[in-house]
Amino acid sequence: MANANGWGDGASNNNIGWGKGADNAIGWGDIQADSYAGLTDIVGVAAVDPDAQAFITAAAITDPTQQTAINTLVVDLKGYNVWTKMKAIYPFVGGTNAKHSWNLKNTTQYQIS
């Protein structure tokens, strides 16, 4: 049944029923990790996952496109419950061997030398 706004199949307790969210104030998508609704602050600027930020800092990634890609990768891996199954992840971003040597999963472990 559509909600009062008539968008999507959100439940009646959903303020804006885009997608399948039931208890969300805004239910875009079927899980919060599939959308950036849960990753925005009050002014709408996307927050960076702390694990992604640790990698970005350690590897000195300065390109905004690469920073966004890293953050998206981390958020998606966590959202699909893959993150906890990994010990090390080496994304080839940054363009140098030194930047490729950092472990995204934990920058204090398993750096390639």
mmCIF file of N, CA and C in Angstrom:
data_model
loop_
_atom_site.group_PDB
_atom_site.id
_atom_site.type_symbol
_atom_site.label_atom_id
_atom_site.label_comp_id
_atom_site.label_asym_id
_atom_site.label_seq_id
_atom_site.Cartn_x
_atom_site.Cartn_y
_atom_site.Cartn_z
ATOM 1 N N MET A 1 0.833 -1.163 0.000
ATOM 2 C CA MET A 1 0.000 0.000 0.000
ATOM 3 C C MET A 1 0.886 1.237 0.000
ATOM 4 N N ALA A 2 0.597 2.190 -0.835
ATOM 5 C CA ALA A 2 1.385 3.412 -0.907
ATOM 6 C C ALA A 2 1.084 4.279 0.309
ATOM 7 N N ASN A 3 2.038 5.096 0.687
ATOM 8 C CA ASN A 3 1.815 5.980 1.822
ATOM 9 C C ASN A 3 1.064 7.236 1.383
ATOM 10 N N ALA A 4 0.934 8.187 2.307
ATOM 11 C CA ALA A 4 0.164 9.402 2.025
ATOM 12 C C ALA A 4 0.741 10.165 0.836
ATOM 13 N N ASN A 5 2.054 10.092 0.644
ATOM 14 C CA ASN A 5 2.668 10.783 -0.483
ATOM 15 C C ASN A 5 2.497 10.018 -1.789
ATOM 16 N N GLY A 6 2.196 8.716 -1.690
ATOM 17 C CA GLY A 6 1.976 7.903 -2.875
ATOM 18 C C GLY A 6 3.239 7.492 -3.610
ATOM 19 N N TRP A 7 4.410 7.639 -2.958
ATOM 20 C CA TRP A 7 5.663 7.252 -3.613
ATOM 21 C C TRP A 7 6.120 5.907 -3.075
ATOM 22 N N GLY A 8 6.375 4.967 -3.930
ATOM 23 C CA GLY A 8 6.957 3.688 -3.539
ATOM 24 C C GLY A 8 6.038 2.854 -2.678
ATOM 25 N N ASP A 9 6.633 1.910 -1.994
ATOM 26 C CA ASP A 9 5.853 0.991 -1.176
ATOM 27 C C ASP A 9 6.199 1.139 0.304
ATOM 28 N N GLY A 10 6.533 2.354 0.727
ATOM 29 C CA GLY A 10 6.876 2.607 2.128
ATOM 30 C C GLY A 10 5.683 2.363 3.036
ATOM 31 N N ALA A 11 5.980 1.961 4.263
ATOM 32 C CA ALA A 11 4.924 1.684 5.235
ATOM 33 C C ALA A 11 4.281 2.984 5.704
ATOM 34 N N SER A 12 3.134 2.876 6.332
ATOM 35 C CA SER A 12 2.407 4.064 6.765
ATOM 36 C C SER A 12 3.168 4.865 7.816
ATOM 37 N N ASN A 13 4.100 4.220 8.542
ATOM 38 C CA ASN A 13 4.875 4.955 9.539
ATOM 39 C C ASN A 13 6.130 5.584 8.938
ATOM 40 N N ASN A 14 6.256 5.532 7.647
ATOM 41 C CA ASN A 14 7.395 6.106 6.948
ATOM 42 C C ASN A 14 7.013 7.496 6.466
ATOM 43 N N ASN A 15 7.735 8.529 6.926
ATOM 44 C CA ASN A 15 7.379 9.892 6.567
ATOM 45 C C ASN A 15 7.387 10.119 5.063
ATOM 46 N N ILE A 16 8.404 9.626 4.396
ATOM 47 C CA ILE A 16 8.486 9.725 2.939
ATOM 48 C C ILE A 16 8.818 8.324 2.446
ATOM 49 N N GLY A 17 7.925 7.678 1.724
ATOM 50 C CA GLY A 17 8.075 6.264 1.418
ATOM 51 C C GLY A 17 8.752 5.960 0.111
ATOM 52 N N TRP A 18 9.951 6.484 -0.105
ATOM 53 C CA TRP A 18 10.694 6.112 -1.301
ATOM 54 C C TRP A 18 11.394 4.802 -1.015
ATOM 55 N N GLY A 19 11.103 3.777 -1.748
ATOM 56 C CA GLY A 19 11.747 2.488 -1.548
ATOM 57 C C GLY A 19 11.005 1.641 -0.531
ATOM 58 N N LYS A 20 11.745 0.803 0.193
ATOM 59 C CA LYS A 20 11.125 -0.192 1.054
ATOM 60 C C LYS A 20 11.357 0.069 2.534
ATOM 61 N N GLY A 21 11.869 1.235 2.912
ATOM 62 C CA GLY A 21 12.139 1.517 4.319
ATOM 63 C C GLY A 21 10.859 1.495 5.130
ATOM 64 N N ALA A 22 10.914 0.968 6.326
ATOM 65 C CA ALA A 22 9.706 0.883 7.150
ATOM 66 C C ALA A 22 9.754 1.848 8.323
ATOM 67 N N ASP A 23 10.889 1.938 8.985
ATOM 68 C CA ASP A 23 10.961 2.776 10.172
ATOM 69 C C ASP A 23 11.856 3.992 9.969
ATOM 70 N N ASN A 24 12.352 4.192 8.772
ATOM 71 C CA ASN A 24 13.234 5.315 8.506
ATOM 72 C C ASN A 24 12.424 6.585 8.332
ATOM 73 N N ALA A 25 13.017 7.710 8.670
ATOM 74 C CA ALA A 25 12.376 8.983 8.365
ATOM 75 C C ALA A 25 12.349 9.179 6.849
ATOM 76 N N ILE A 26 13.398 8.723 6.183
ATOM 77 C CA ILE A 26 13.437 8.736 4.723
ATOM 78 C C ILE A 26 13.941 7.361 4.308
ATOM 79 N N GLY A 27 13.119 6.578 3.609
ATOM 80 C CA GLY A 27 13.479 5.203 3.303
ATOM 81 C C GLY A 27 13.900 5.011 1.870
ATOM 82 N N TRP A 28 15.074 5.538 1.485
ATOM 83 C CA TRP A 28 15.560 5.321 0.125
ATOM 84 C C TRP A 28 16.250 3.970 0.072
ATOM 85 N N GLY A 29 15.788 3.067 -0.740
ATOM 86 C CA GLY A 29 16.408 1.763 -0.887
ATOM 87 C C GLY A 29 15.960 0.795 0.183
ATOM 88 N N ASP A 30 16.371 -0.453 0.034
ATOM 89 C CA ASP A 30 15.906 -1.475 0.956
ATOM 90 C C ASP A 30 16.805 -1.626 2.174
ATOM 91 N N ILE A 31 18.047 -1.132 2.116
ATOM 92 C CA ILE A 31 18.878 -1.054 3.313
ATOM 93 C C ILE A 31 19.568 0.293 3.316
ATOM 94 N N GLN A 32 19.852 0.790 4.482
ATOM 95 C CA GLN A 32 20.448 2.112 4.597
ATOM 96 C C GLN A 32 21.792 2.171 3.894
ATOM 97 N N ALA A 33 22.542 1.071 3.892
ATOM 98 C CA ALA A 33 23.860 1.072 3.272
ATOM 99 C C ALA A 33 23.796 1.243 1.764
ATOM 100 N N ASP A 34 22.635 0.989 1.151
ATOM 101 C CA ASP A 34 22.502 1.172 -0.287
ATOM 102 C C ASP A 34 22.320 2.631 -0.674
ATOM 103 N N SER A 35 22.093 3.492 0.288
ATOM 104 C CA SER A 35 21.883 4.895 -0.032
ATOM 105 C C SER A 35 22.761 5.751 0.852
ATOM 106 N N TYR A 36 22.862 6.997 0.521
ATOM 107 C CA TYR A 36 23.642 7.907 1.325
ATOM 108 C C TYR A 36 22.768 8.671 2.309
ATOM 109 N N ALA A 37 21.508 8.264 2.471
ATOM 110 C CA ALA A 37 20.617 8.942 3.410
ATOM 111 C C ALA A 37 21.171 8.899 4.820
ATOM 112 N N GLY A 38 21.795 7.794 5.196
ATOM 113 C CA GLY A 38 22.322 7.665 6.548
ATOM 114 C C GLY A 38 23.721 8.209 6.718
ATOM 115 N N LEU A 39 24.339 8.698 5.648
ATOM 116 C CA LEU A 39 25.716 9.171 5.727
ATOM 117 C C LEU A 39 25.826 10.677 5.580
ATOM 118 N N THR A 40 24.744 11.375 5.717
ATOM 119 C CA THR A 40 24.807 12.817 5.568
ATOM 120 C C THR A 40 24.596 13.502 6.898
ATOM 121 N N ASP A 41 25.243 14.636 7.055
ATOM 122 C CA ASP A 41 25.027 15.396 8.273
ATOM 123 C C ASP A 41 23.930 16.430 8.034
ATOM 124 N N ILE A 42 23.769 17.309 8.969
ATOM 125 C CA ILE A 42 22.628 18.215 8.929
ATOM 126 C C ILE A 42 22.646 19.156 7.727
ATOM 127 N N VAL A 43 23.804 19.450 7.176
ATOM 128 C CA VAL A 43 23.857 20.334 6.019
ATOM 129 C C VAL A 43 23.944 19.559 4.714
ATOM 130 N N GLY A 44 23.910 18.235 4.768
ATOM 131 C CA GLY A 44 23.856 17.429 3.564
ATOM 132 C C GLY A 44 25.200 17.068 2.961
ATOM 133 N N VAL A 45 26.292 17.288 3.672
ATOM 134 C CA VAL A 45 27.612 16.909 3.174
ATOM 135 C C VAL A 45 27.890 15.487 3.635
ATOM 136 N N ALA A 46 28.268 14.635 2.700
ATOM 137 C CA ALA A 46 28.495 13.229 3.027
ATOM 138 C C ALA A 46 29.645 13.073 4.011
ATOM 139 N N ALA A 47 29.431 12.272 5.050
ATOM 140 C CA ALA A 47 30.473 11.968 6.020
ATOM 141 C C ALA A 47 31.380 10.883 5.451
ATOM 142 N N VAL A 48 32.621 10.887 5.867
ATOM 143 C CA VAL A 48 33.573 9.878 5.415
ATOM 144 C C VAL A 48 33.692 8.822 6.506
ATOM 145 N N ASP A 49 33.590 7.562 6.110
ATOM 146 C CA ASP A 49 33.742 6.453 7.043
ATOM 147 C C ASP A 49 35.126 6.540 7.707
ATOM 148 N N PRO A 50 35.218 6.310 9.010
ATOM 149 C CA PRO A 50 36.511 6.415 9.706
ATOM 150 C C PRO A 50 37.590 5.480 9.152
ATOM 151 N N ASP A 51 37.224 4.281 8.736
ATOM 152 C CA ASP A 51 38.209 3.357 8.159
ATOM 153 C C ASP A 51 38.702 3.861 6.803
ATOM 154 N N ALA A 52 37.798 4.404 6.018
ATOM 155 C CA ALA A 52 38.189 4.985 4.732
ATOM 156 C C ALA A 52 39.113 6.175 4.960
ATOM 157 N N GLN A 53 38.773 7.011 5.944
ATOM 158 C CA GLN A 53 39.597 8.189 6.228
ATOM 159 C C GLN A 53 40.984 7.793 6.696
ATOM 160 N N ALA A 54 41.085 6.755 7.503
ATOM 161 C CA ALA A 54 42.399 6.291 7.966
ATOM 162 C C ALA A 54 43.271 5.886 6.782
ATOM 163 N N PHE A 55 42.688 5.179 5.809
ATOM 164 C CA PHE A 55 43.437 4.773 4.616
ATOM 165 C C PHE A 55 43.812 5.986 3.774
ATOM 166 N N ILE A 56 42.872 6.882 3.566
ATOM 167 C CA ILE A 56 43.114 8.089 2.757
ATOM 168 C C ILE A 56 44.268 8.893 3.360
ATOM 169 N N THR A 57 44.281 9.005 4.671
ATOM 170 C CA THR A 57 45.345 9.746 5.355
ATOM 171 C C THR A 57 46.677 9.016 5.251
ATOM 172 N N ALA A 58 46.685 7.718 5.556
ATOM 173 C CA ALA A 58 47.934 6.937 5.539
ATOM 174 C C ALA A 58 48.549 6.899 4.144
ATOM 175 N N ALA A 59 47.724 6.707 3.131
ATOM 176 C CA ALA A 59 48.221 6.589 1.759
ATOM 177 C C ALA A 59 48.377 7.946 1.082
ATOM 178 N N ALA A 60 48.006 9.000 1.771
ATOM 179 C CA ALA A 60 48.108 10.366 1.244
ATOM 180 C C ALA A 60 47.370 10.509 -0.093
ATOM 181 N N ILE A 61 46.133 10.024 -0.121
ATOM 182 C CA ILE A 61 45.296 10.128 -1.315
ATOM 183 C C ILE A 61 44.681 11.525 -1.313
ATOM 184 N N THR A 62 44.999 12.318 -2.319
ATOM 185 C CA THR A 62 44.518 13.702 -2.374
ATOM 186 C C THR A 62 43.461 13.928 -3.443
ATOM 187 N N ASP A 63 43.332 13.014 -4.380
ATOM 188 C CA ASP A 63 42.352 13.181 -5.452
ATOM 189 C C ASP A 63 40.938 12.952 -4.901
ATOM 190 N N PRO A 64 40.039 13.936 -5.024
ATOM 191 C CA PRO A 64 38.686 13.793 -4.475
ATOM 192 C C PRO A 64 37.901 12.627 -5.071
ATOM 193 N N THR A 65 38.119 12.322 -6.336
ATOM 194 C CA THR A 65 37.416 11.198 -6.969
ATOM 195 C C THR A 65 37.864 9.882 -6.344
ATOM 196 N N GLN A 66 39.162 9.751 -6.117
ATOM 197 C CA GLN A 66 39.683 8.542 -5.484
ATOM 198 C C GLN A 66 39.230 8.450 -4.030
ATOM 199 N N GLN A 67 39.176 9.558 -3.326
ATOM 200 C CA GLN A 67 38.703 9.558 -1.947
ATOM 201 C C GLN A 67 37.250 9.094 -1.875
ATOM 202 N N THR A 68 36.436 9.589 -2.786
ATOM 203 C CA THR A 68 35.030 9.184 -2.829
ATOM 204 C C THR A 68 34.909 7.706 -3.157
ATOM 205 N N ALA A 69 35.710 7.221 -4.098
ATOM 206 C CA ALA A 69 35.669 5.803 -4.471
ATOM 207 C C ALA A 69 36.059 4.913 -3.297
ATOM 208 N N ILE A 70 37.081 5.312 -2.556
ATOM 209 C CA ILE A 70 37.514 4.541 -1.384
ATOM 210 C C ILE A 70 36.403 4.511 -0.340
ATOM 211 N N ASN A 71 35.824 5.652 -0.076
ATOM 212 C CA ASN A 71 34.740 5.712 0.907
ATOM 213 C C ASN A 71 33.560 4.846 0.476
ATOM 214 N N THR A 72 33.193 4.923 -0.782
ATOM 215 C CA THR A 72 32.089 4.108 -1.300
ATOM 216 C C THR A 72 32.396 2.624 -1.153
ATOM 217 N N LEU A 73 33.623 2.236 -1.471
ATOM 218 C CA LEU A 73 34.026 0.837 -1.332
ATOM 219 C C LEU A 73 33.878 0.369 0.115
ATOM 220 N N VAL A 74 34.379 1.149 1.058
ATOM 221 C CA VAL A 74 34.307 0.764 2.474
ATOM 222 C C VAL A 74 32.856 0.669 2.939
ATOM 223 N N VAL A 75 32.072 1.681 2.616
ATOM 224 C CA VAL A 75 30.666 1.695 3.035
ATOM 225 C C VAL A 75 29.907 0.514 2.432
ATOM 226 N N ASP A 76 30.147 0.217 1.164
ATOM 227 C CA ASP A 76 29.465 -0.910 0.522
ATOM 228 C C ASP A 76 29.904 -2.249 1.103
ATOM 229 N N LEU A 77 31.208 -2.425 1.340
ATOM 230 C CA LEU A 77 31.683 -3.682 1.932
ATOM 231 C C LEU A 77 31.067 -3.905 3.311
ATOM 232 N N LYS A 78 30.944 -2.839 4.079
ATOM 233 C CA LYS A 78 30.312 -2.949 5.392
ATOM 234 C C LYS A 78 28.814 -3.199 5.251
ATOM 235 N N GLY A 79 28.178 -2.514 4.331
ATOM 236 C CA GLY A 79 26.736 -2.657 4.137
ATOM 237 C C GLY A 79 26.328 -4.052 3.698
ATOM 238 N N TYR A 80 27.211 -4.722 2.959
ATOM 239 C CA TYR A 80 26.913 -6.085 2.491
ATOM 240 C C TYR A 80 27.586 -7.146 3.354
ATOM 241 N N ASN A 81 28.055 -6.758 4.543
ATOM 242 C CA ASN A 81 28.646 -7.673 5.521
ATOM 243 C C ASN A 81 29.859 -8.436 4.995
ATOM 244 N N VAL A 82 30.655 -7.788 4.175
ATOM 245 C CA VAL A 82 31.883 -8.403 3.660
ATOM 246 C C VAL A 82 33.100 -7.881 4.430
ATOM 247 N N TRP A 83 33.024 -6.673 4.924
ATOM 248 C CA TRP A 83 34.147 -6.004 5.590
ATOM 249 C C TRP A 83 34.759 -6.854 6.692
ATOM 250 N N THR A 84 33.951 -7.423 7.547
ATOM 251 C CA THR A 84 34.461 -8.188 8.691
ATOM 252 C C THR A 84 35.098 -9.511 8.281
ATOM 253 N N LYS A 85 34.880 -9.945 7.073
ATOM 254 C CA LYS A 85 35.443 -11.209 6.596
ATOM 255 C C LYS A 85 36.838 -11.038 6.003
ATOM 256 N N MET A 86 37.278 -9.801 5.857
ATOM 257 C CA MET A 86 38.577 -9.509 5.238
ATOM 258 C C MET A 86 39.642 -9.236 6.292
ATOM 259 N N LYS A 87 40.871 -9.627 6.005
ATOM 260 C CA LYS A 87 42.023 -9.292 6.843
ATOM 261 C C LYS A 87 42.815 -8.141 6.227
ATOM 262 N N ALA A 88 42.868 -8.128 4.906
ATOM 263 C CA ALA A 88 43.631 -7.088 4.209
ATOM 264 C C ALA A 88 42.977 -6.811 2.857
ATOM 265 N N ILE A 89 42.993 -5.533 2.469
ATOM 266 C CA ILE A 89 42.455 -5.090 1.179
ATOM 267 C C ILE A 89 43.436 -4.053 0.649
ATOM 268 N N TYR A 90 43.904 -4.242 -0.567
ATOM 269 C CA TYR A 90 44.869 -3.325 -1.157
ATOM 270 C C TYR A 90 44.290 -2.690 -2.422
ATOM 271 N N PRO A 91 43.587 -1.579 -2.280
ATOM 272 C CA PRO A 91 43.066 -0.920 -3.481
ATOM 273 C C PRO A 91 44.220 -0.223 -4.225
ATOM 274 N N PHE A 92 44.267 -0.395 -5.512
ATOM 275 C CA PHE A 92 45.320 0.228 -6.304
ATOM 276 C C PHE A 92 44.881 1.628 -6.711
ATOM 277 N N VAL A 93 45.041 2.544 -5.775
ATOM 278 C CA VAL A 93 44.722 3.951 -6.016
ATOM 279 C C VAL A 93 45.905 4.794 -5.572
ATOM 280 N N GLY A 94 46.068 5.922 -6.202
ATOM 281 C CA GLY A 94 47.139 6.826 -5.814
ATOM 282 C C GLY A 94 48.289 6.876 -6.794
ATOM 283 N N GLY A 95 48.460 5.807 -7.579
ATOM 284 C CA GLY A 95 49.431 5.835 -8.671
ATOM 285 C C GLY A 95 50.879 5.527 -8.331
ATOM 286 N N THR A 96 51.187 5.177 -7.073
ATOM 287 C CA THR A 96 52.568 4.830 -6.741
ATOM 288 C C THR A 96 52.596 3.549 -5.918
ATOM 289 N N ASN A 97 53.762 2.891 -5.940
ATOM 290 C CA ASN A 97 53.917 1.679 -5.134
ATOM 291 C C ASN A 97 53.706 1.964 -3.654
ATOM 292 N N ALA A 98 54.187 3.092 -3.190
ATOM 293 C CA ALA A 98 54.055 3.438 -1.774
ATOM 294 C C ALA A 98 52.581 3.570 -1.383
ATOM 295 N N LYS A 99 51.785 4.183 -2.237
ATOM 296 C CA LYS A 99 50.362 4.351 -1.937
ATOM 297 C C LYS A 99 49.605 3.030 -2.060
ATOM 298 N N HIS A 100 50.078 2.154 -2.920
ATOM 299 C CA HIS A 100 49.440 0.846 -3.096
ATOM 300 C C HIS A 100 49.777 -0.116 -1.958
ATOM 301 N N SER A 101 50.752 0.227 -1.137
ATOM 302 C CA SER A 101 51.224 -0.694 -0.099
ATOM 303 C C SER A 101 50.361 -0.704 1.160
ATOM 304 N N TRP A 102 49.426 0.238 1.275
ATOM 305 C CA TRP A 102 48.637 0.356 2.498
ATOM 306 C C TRP A 102 47.440 -0.580 2.496
ATOM 307 N N ASN A 103 47.186 -1.174 3.648
ATOM 308 C CA ASN A 103 46.056 -2.073 3.854
ATOM 309 C C ASN A 103 44.820 -1.235 4.215
ATOM 310 N N LEU A 104 43.833 -1.243 3.370
ATOM 311 C CA LEU A 104 42.604 -0.491 3.607
ATOM 312 C C LEU A 104 41.888 -0.962 4.869
ATOM 313 N N LYS A 105 41.893 -2.237 5.115
ATOM 314 C CA LYS A 105 41.181 -2.811 6.261
ATOM 315 C C LYS A 105 41.750 -2.321 7.586
ATOM 316 N N ASN A 106 43.064 -2.215 7.672
ATOM 317 C CA ASN A 106 43.709 -1.755 8.901
ATOM 318 C C ASN A 106 45.090 -1.217 8.517
ATOM 319 N N THR A 107 45.240 0.084 8.566
ATOM 320 C CA THR A 107 46.492 0.699 8.116
ATOM 321 C C THR A 107 47.682 0.411 9.029
ATOM 322 N N THR A 108 47.417 -0.172 10.206
ATOM 323 C CA THR A 108 48.518 -0.504 11.115
ATOM 324 C C THR A 108 49.003 -1.941 10.947
ATOM 325 N N GLN A 109 48.386 -2.696 10.045
ATOM 326 C CA GLN A 109 48.767 -4.092 9.832
ATOM 327 C C GLN A 109 48.998 -4.380 8.356
ATOM 328 N N TYR A 110 49.900 -5.276 8.094
ATOM 329 C CA TYR A 110 50.119 -5.879 6.785
ATOM 330 C C TYR A 110 50.465 -4.883 5.674
ATOM 331 N N GLN A 111 51.234 -3.845 6.007
ATOM 332 C CA GLN A 111 51.667 -2.955 4.933
ATOM 333 C C GLN A 111 52.729 -3.680 4.114
ATOM 334 N N ILE A 112 52.580 -3.579 2.809
ATOM 335 C CA ILE A 112 53.550 -4.213 1.896
ATOM 336 C C ILE A 112 54.809 -3.381 1.869
ATOM 337 N N SER A 113 55.952 -4.058 1.996
ATOM 338 C CA SER A 113 57.225 -3.315 1.965
ATOM 339 C C SER A 113 58.057 -3.698 0.767
#
